[in-house]
Tab-separated table of C-alpha atoms in Angstrom:
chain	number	residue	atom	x	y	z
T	106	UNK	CA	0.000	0.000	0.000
T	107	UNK	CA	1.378	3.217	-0.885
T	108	UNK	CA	0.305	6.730	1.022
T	109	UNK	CA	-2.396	8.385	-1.074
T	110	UNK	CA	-2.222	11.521	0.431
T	111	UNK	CA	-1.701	14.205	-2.914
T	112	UNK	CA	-3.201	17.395	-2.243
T	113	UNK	CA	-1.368	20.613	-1.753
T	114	UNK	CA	-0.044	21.173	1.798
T	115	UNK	CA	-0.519	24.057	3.927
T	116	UNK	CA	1.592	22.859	7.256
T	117	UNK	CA	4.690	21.368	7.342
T	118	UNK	CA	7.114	19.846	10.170
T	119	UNK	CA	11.090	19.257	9.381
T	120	UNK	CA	13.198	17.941	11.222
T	121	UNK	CA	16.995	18.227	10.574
T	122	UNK	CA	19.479	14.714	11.558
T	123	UNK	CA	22.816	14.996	13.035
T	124	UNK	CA	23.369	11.187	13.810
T	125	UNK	CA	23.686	11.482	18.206
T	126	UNK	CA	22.188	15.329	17.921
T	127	UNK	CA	18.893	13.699	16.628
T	128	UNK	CA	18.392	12.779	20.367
T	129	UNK	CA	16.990	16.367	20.674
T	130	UNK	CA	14.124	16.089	18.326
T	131	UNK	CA	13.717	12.738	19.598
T	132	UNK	CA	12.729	14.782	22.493
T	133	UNK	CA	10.582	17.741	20.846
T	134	UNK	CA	8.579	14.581	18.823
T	135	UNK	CA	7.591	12.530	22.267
T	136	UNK	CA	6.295	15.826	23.498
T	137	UNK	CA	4.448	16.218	20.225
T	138	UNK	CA	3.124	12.320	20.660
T	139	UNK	CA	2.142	13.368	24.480
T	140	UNK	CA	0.121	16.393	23.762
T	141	UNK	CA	-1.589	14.329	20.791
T	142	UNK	CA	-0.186	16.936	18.060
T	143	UNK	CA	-0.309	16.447	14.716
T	144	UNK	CA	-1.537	18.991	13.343
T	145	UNK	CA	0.809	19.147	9.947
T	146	UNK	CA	-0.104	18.312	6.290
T	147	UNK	CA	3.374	16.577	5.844
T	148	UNK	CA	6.142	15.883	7.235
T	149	UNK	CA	10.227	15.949	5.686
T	150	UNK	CA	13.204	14.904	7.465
T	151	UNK	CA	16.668	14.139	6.711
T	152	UNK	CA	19.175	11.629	8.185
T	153	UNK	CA	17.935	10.755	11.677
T	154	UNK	CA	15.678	13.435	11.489
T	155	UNK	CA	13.344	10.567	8.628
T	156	UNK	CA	14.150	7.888	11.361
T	157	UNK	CA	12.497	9.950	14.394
T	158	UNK	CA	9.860	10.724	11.742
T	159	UNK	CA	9.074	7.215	11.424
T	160	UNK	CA	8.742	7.030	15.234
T	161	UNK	CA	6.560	10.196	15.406
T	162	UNK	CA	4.053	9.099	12.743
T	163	UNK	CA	3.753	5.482	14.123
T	164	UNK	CA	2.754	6.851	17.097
T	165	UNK	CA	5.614	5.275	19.355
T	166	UNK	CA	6.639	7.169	22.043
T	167	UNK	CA	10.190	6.868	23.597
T	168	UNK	CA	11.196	4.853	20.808
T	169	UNK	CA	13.364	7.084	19.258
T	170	UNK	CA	14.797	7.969	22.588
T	171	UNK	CA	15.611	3.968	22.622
T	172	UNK	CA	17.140	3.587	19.436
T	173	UNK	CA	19.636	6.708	20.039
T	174	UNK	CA	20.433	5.942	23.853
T	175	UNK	CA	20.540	2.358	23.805
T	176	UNK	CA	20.797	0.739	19.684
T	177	UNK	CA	23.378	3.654	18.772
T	178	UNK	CA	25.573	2.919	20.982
T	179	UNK	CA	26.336	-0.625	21.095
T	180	UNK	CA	29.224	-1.331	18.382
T	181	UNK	CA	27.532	-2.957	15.950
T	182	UNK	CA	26.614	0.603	15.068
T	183	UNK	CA	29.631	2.747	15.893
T	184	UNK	CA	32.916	0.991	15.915
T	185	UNK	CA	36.387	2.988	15.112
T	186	UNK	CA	38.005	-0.375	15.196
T	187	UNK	CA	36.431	-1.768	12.353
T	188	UNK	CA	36.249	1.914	10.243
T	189	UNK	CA	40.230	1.365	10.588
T	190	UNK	CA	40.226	-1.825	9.051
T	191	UNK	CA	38.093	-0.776	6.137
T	192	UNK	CA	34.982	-1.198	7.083
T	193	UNK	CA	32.011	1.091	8.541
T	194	UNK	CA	32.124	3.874	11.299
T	195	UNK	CA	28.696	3.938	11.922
T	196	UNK	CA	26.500	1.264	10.383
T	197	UNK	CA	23.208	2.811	9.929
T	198	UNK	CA	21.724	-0.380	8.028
T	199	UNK	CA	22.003	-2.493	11.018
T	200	UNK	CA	20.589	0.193	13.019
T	201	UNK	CA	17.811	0.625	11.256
T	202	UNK	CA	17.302	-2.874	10.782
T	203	UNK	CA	17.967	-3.813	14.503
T	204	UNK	CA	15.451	-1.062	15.614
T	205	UNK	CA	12.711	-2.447	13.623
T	206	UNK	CA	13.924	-5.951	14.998
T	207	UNK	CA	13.445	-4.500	18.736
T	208	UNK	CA	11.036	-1.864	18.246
T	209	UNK	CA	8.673	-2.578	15.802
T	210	UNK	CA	7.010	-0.116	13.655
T	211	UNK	CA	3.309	0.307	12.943
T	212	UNK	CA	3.489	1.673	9.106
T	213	UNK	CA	0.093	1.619	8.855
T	214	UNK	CA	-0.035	4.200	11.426
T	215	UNK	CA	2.783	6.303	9.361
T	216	UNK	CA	0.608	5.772	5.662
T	217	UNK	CA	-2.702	6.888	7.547
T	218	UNK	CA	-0.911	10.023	8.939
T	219	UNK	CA	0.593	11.971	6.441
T	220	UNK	CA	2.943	11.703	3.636
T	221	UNK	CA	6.390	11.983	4.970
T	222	UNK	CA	9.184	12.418	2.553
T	223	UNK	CA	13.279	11.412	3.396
T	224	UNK	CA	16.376	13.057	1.552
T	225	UNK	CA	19.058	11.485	0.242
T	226	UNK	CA	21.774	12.902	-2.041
T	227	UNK	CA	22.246	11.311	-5.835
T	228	UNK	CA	25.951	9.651	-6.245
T	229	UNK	CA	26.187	11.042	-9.760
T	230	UNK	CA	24.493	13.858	-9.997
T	231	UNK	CA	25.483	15.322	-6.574
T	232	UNK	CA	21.715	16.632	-5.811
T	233	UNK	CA	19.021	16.178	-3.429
T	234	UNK	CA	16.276	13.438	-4.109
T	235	UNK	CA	12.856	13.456	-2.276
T	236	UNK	CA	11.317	10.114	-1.962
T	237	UNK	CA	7.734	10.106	-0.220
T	238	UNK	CA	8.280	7.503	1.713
T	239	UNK	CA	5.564	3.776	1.136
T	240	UNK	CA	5.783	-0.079	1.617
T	241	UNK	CA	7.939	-0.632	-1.431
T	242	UNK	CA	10.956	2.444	-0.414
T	243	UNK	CA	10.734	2.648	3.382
T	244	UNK	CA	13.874	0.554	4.083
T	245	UNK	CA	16.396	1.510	1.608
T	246	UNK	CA	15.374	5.161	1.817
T	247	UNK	CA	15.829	5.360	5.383
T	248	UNK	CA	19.296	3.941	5.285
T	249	UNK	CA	19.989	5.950	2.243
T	250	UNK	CA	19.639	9.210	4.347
T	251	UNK	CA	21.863	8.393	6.834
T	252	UNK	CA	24.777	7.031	4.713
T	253	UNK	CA	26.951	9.589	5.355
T	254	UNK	CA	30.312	9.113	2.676
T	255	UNK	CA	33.254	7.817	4.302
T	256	UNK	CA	31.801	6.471	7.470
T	257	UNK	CA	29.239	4.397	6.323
T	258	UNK	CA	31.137	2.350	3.191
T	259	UNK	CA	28.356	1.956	1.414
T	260	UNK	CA	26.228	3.630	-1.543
T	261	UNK	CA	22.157	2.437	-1.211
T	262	UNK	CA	19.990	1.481	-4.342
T	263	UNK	CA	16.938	2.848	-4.790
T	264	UNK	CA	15.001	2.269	-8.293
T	265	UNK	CA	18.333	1.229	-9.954
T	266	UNK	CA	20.202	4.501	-9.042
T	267	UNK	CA	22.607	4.788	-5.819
T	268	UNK	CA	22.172	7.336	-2.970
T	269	UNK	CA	23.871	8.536	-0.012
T	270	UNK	CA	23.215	11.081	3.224
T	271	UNK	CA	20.633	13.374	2.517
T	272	UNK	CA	22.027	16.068	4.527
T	273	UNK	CA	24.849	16.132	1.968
T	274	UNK	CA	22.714	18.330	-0.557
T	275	UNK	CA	19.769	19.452	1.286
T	276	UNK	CA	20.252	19.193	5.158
T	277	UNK	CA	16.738	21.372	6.133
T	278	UNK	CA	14.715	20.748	3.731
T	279	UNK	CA	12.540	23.786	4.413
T	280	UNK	CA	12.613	25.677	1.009
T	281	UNK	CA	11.447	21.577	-0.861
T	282	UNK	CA	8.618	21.783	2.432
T	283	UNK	CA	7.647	25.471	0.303
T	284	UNK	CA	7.690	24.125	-2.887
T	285	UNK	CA	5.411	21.483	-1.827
T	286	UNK	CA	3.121	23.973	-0.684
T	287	UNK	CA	3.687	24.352	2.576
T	288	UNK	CA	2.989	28.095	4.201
T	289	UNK	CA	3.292	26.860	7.759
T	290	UNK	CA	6.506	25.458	8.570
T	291	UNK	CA	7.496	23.825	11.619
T	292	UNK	CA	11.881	23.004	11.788
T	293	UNK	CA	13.020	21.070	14.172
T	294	UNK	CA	16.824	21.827	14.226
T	295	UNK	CA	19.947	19.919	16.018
T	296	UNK	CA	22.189	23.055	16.425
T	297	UNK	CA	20.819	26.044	18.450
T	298	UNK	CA	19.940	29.591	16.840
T	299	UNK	CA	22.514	31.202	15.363
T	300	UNK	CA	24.862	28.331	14.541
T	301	UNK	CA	26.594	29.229	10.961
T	302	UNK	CA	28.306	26.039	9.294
T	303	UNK	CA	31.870	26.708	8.603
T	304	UNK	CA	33.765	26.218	5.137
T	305	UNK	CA	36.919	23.764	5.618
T	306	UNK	CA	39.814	25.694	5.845
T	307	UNK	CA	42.080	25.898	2.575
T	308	UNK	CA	44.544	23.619	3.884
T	309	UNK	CA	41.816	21.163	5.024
T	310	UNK	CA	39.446	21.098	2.570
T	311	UNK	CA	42.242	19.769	0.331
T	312	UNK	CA	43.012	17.098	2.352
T	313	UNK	CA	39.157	16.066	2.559
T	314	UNK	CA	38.863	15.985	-0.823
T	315	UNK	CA	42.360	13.680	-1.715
T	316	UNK	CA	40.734	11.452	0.835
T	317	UNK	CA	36.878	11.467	-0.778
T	318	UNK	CA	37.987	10.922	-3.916
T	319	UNK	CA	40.135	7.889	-2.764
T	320	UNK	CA	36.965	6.599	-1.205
T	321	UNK	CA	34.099	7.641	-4.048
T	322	UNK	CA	36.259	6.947	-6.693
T	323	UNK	CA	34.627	9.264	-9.931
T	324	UNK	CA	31.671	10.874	-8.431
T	325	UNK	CA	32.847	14.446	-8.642
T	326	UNK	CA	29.830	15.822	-8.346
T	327	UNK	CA	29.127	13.829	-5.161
T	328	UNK	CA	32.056	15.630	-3.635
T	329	UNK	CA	31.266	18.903	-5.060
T	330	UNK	CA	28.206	19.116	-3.040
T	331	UNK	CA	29.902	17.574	-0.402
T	332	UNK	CA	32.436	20.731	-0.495
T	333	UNK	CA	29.641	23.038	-0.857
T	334	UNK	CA	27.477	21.787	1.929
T	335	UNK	CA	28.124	25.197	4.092
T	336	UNK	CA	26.339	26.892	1.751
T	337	UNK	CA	23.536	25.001	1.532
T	338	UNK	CA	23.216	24.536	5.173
T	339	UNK	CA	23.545	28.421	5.627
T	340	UNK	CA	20.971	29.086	2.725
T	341	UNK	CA	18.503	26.870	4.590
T	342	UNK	CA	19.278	28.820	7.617
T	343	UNK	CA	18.621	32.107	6.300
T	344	UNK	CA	15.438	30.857	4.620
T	345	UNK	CA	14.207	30.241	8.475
T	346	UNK	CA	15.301	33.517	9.240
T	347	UNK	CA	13.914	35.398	6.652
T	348	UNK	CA	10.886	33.377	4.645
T	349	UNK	CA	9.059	34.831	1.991
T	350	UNK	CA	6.354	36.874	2.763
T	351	UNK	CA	3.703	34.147	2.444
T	352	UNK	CA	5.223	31.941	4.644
T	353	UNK	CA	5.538	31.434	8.882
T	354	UNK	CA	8.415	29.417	9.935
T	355	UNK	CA	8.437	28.068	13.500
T	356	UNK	CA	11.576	26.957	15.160
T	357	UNK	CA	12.402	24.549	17.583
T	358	UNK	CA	16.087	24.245	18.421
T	359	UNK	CA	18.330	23.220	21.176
T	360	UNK	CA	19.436	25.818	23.668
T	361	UNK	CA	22.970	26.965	24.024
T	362	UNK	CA	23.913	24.491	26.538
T	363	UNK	CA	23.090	21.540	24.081
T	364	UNK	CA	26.283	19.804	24.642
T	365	UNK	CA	25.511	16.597	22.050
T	366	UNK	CA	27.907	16.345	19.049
T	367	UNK	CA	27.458	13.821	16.030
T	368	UNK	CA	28.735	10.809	17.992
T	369	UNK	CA	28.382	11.514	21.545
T	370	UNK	CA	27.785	8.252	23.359
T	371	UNK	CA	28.140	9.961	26.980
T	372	UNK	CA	24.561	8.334	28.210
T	373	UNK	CA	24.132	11.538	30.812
T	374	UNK	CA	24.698	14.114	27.742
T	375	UNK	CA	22.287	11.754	25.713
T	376	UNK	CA	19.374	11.730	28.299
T	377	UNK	CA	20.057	15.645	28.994
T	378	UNK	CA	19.799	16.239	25.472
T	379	UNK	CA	16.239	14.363	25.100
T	380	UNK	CA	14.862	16.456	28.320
T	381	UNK	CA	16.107	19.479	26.271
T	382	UNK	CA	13.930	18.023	23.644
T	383	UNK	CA	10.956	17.468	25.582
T	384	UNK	CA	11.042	20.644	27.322
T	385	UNK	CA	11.221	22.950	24.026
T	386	UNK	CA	8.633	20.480	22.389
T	387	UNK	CA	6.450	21.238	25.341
T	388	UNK	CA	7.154	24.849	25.193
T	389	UNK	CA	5.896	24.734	21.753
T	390	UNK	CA	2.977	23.335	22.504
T	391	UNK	CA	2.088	26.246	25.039
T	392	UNK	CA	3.121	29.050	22.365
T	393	UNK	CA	1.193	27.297	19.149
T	394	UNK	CA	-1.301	29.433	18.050
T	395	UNK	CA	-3.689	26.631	17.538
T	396	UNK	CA	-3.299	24.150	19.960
T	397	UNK	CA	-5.688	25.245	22.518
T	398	UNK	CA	-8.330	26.455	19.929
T	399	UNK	CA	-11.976	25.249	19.367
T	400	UNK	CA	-10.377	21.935	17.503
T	401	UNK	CA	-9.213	20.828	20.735
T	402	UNK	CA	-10.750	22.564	23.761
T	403	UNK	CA	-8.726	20.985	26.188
T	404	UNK	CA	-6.043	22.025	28.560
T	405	UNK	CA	-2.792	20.311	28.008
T	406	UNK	CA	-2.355	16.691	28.881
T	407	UNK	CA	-0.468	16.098	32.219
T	408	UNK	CA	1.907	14.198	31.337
T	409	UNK	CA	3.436	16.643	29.607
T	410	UNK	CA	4.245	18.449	32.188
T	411	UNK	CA	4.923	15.373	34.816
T	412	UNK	CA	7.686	14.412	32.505
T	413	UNK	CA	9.627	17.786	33.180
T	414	UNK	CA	9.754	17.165	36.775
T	415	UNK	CA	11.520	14.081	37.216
């Protein structure tokens, strides 16, 4: 069964990855589940950003929490050892894999909810691809967004062409969430306000590239974007800022004191991470415009709040 949902979308939610960092929206999305919100037309993540999607639209509360805190770091997934002998850093197909295996997925739940779309970037052409995500791509497309070049070995087929990281070409896709139709924008970022992504110094960026092109062999266009990804990310960035005139973006970010990098497996940074979640997901809830409105007339669900105590 494939999602049927086709008509032009007014509110959107996106949620940037960031491997470890994704711990954060893992937090914002239980509050969402808590406080029954889904109040979104469709839904676009990238990286771990899809994978907490998943999580979020099969209704599965601290599962995503689960995966990160416990899955993530075992080394099956991330294992230096065996990226120095050649093979992967972080294996995000046994991840994924493993956290369907232990925490099952309802994707019924996910088809009846709303179309959710995943990024990954094309090995040849270097671009962003946006597959809305049904029975027949779910698997590959989720491990094609988080096969970040170098660290995880491997390219991923999808429909006889080979992907990689979405957050290589587009890492917040807001501006594809506007050309979808959405005027109403919800992001979900890993990095708090005001983060700029740096270019690699000369010197560096040099270096990345001798080693990239020992690893990807031909795909210059691959690396390309791969060099040009600060510009990208900032262009996103300033598209939140300053959206066209039509458009209301909403941000949700980590506060200053976020303290989670791509591979932090420091459990006590983890869990204070996800409470940094839950808390801005929370305060989100308070601030929407809609949430307590003549849809819902209710006051917030307890829970919510009982969670930020403990």
């Amino acid at each position: 069964m494939t999602n049927s949902h086709s008509a032009p979308a007014c509110r959107a939610l996106v949620v940037e990855g960031g491997a470890m960092r994704g711990i954060f929206a893992a937090g914002v999305l239980d509050a969402f589940m808590q406080g029954n919100h889904y109040d979104f037309d469709l839904a676009l993540g990238v990286s771990a950003g899809a994978t907490n999607l998943t999580g979020y639209l099969a209704r599965r509360p601290g599962r995503n929490r689960r995966v990160i805190t416990e899955l993530a770091r075992q080394r099956d997934f991330f294992n230096p050892a065996r990226f120095m002998r050649g093979g992967h850093l972080t294996d995000v197909n046994w991840l994924w894999h493993q956290g369907l295996e232990q925490h099952p997925l309802d994707v019924q739940r996910i088809w009846d909810s709303m179309p959710l779309y995943a990024v990954g970037t094309h090995i040849d052409s270097g671009e962003a691809a946006y597959w809305q995500i049904n029975d027949s791509n779910l698997h590959a497309a989720m491990v094609a967004s988080c096969a970040l070049p170098y660290l995880y070995r491997d390219s991923v087929e999808i429909d006889g062409e080979w992907f990689v990281d979405g957050g290589v070409a587009d890492s917040i896709p807001v501006r594809k969430a506007y050309e979808l139709g959405a005027r109403d924008i919800t992001v979900v970022l890993s990095r708090p306000r005001g983060y700029r992504k740096l270019q690699y110094p000369h010197g560096m960026m040099e270096q990345v590239q001798q080693r990239m092109l020992q690893h990807l062999g031909e795909e210059a266009h691959l690396l390309s974007a791969m060099m040009l990804r600060a510009d990208d990310y900032n262009d996103s960035l300033e598209f939140i800022d300053h959206p066209p005139a039509d458009c209301r973006v909403r941000v949700i970010a980590p506060p200053a004191q976020f303290a989670v990098s791509r591979l932090t497996m420091n459990i006590d940074r983890l869990h204070q991470g996800y409470r940094m979640g839950l808390a801005a997901g929370t305060e989100y809830l308070l601030s929407y415009d809609d949430y307590f409105g003549a849809n819902l007339q209710q006051t917030p669900p307890p829970s919510l709040f009982a969670r930020l105590q403990r």
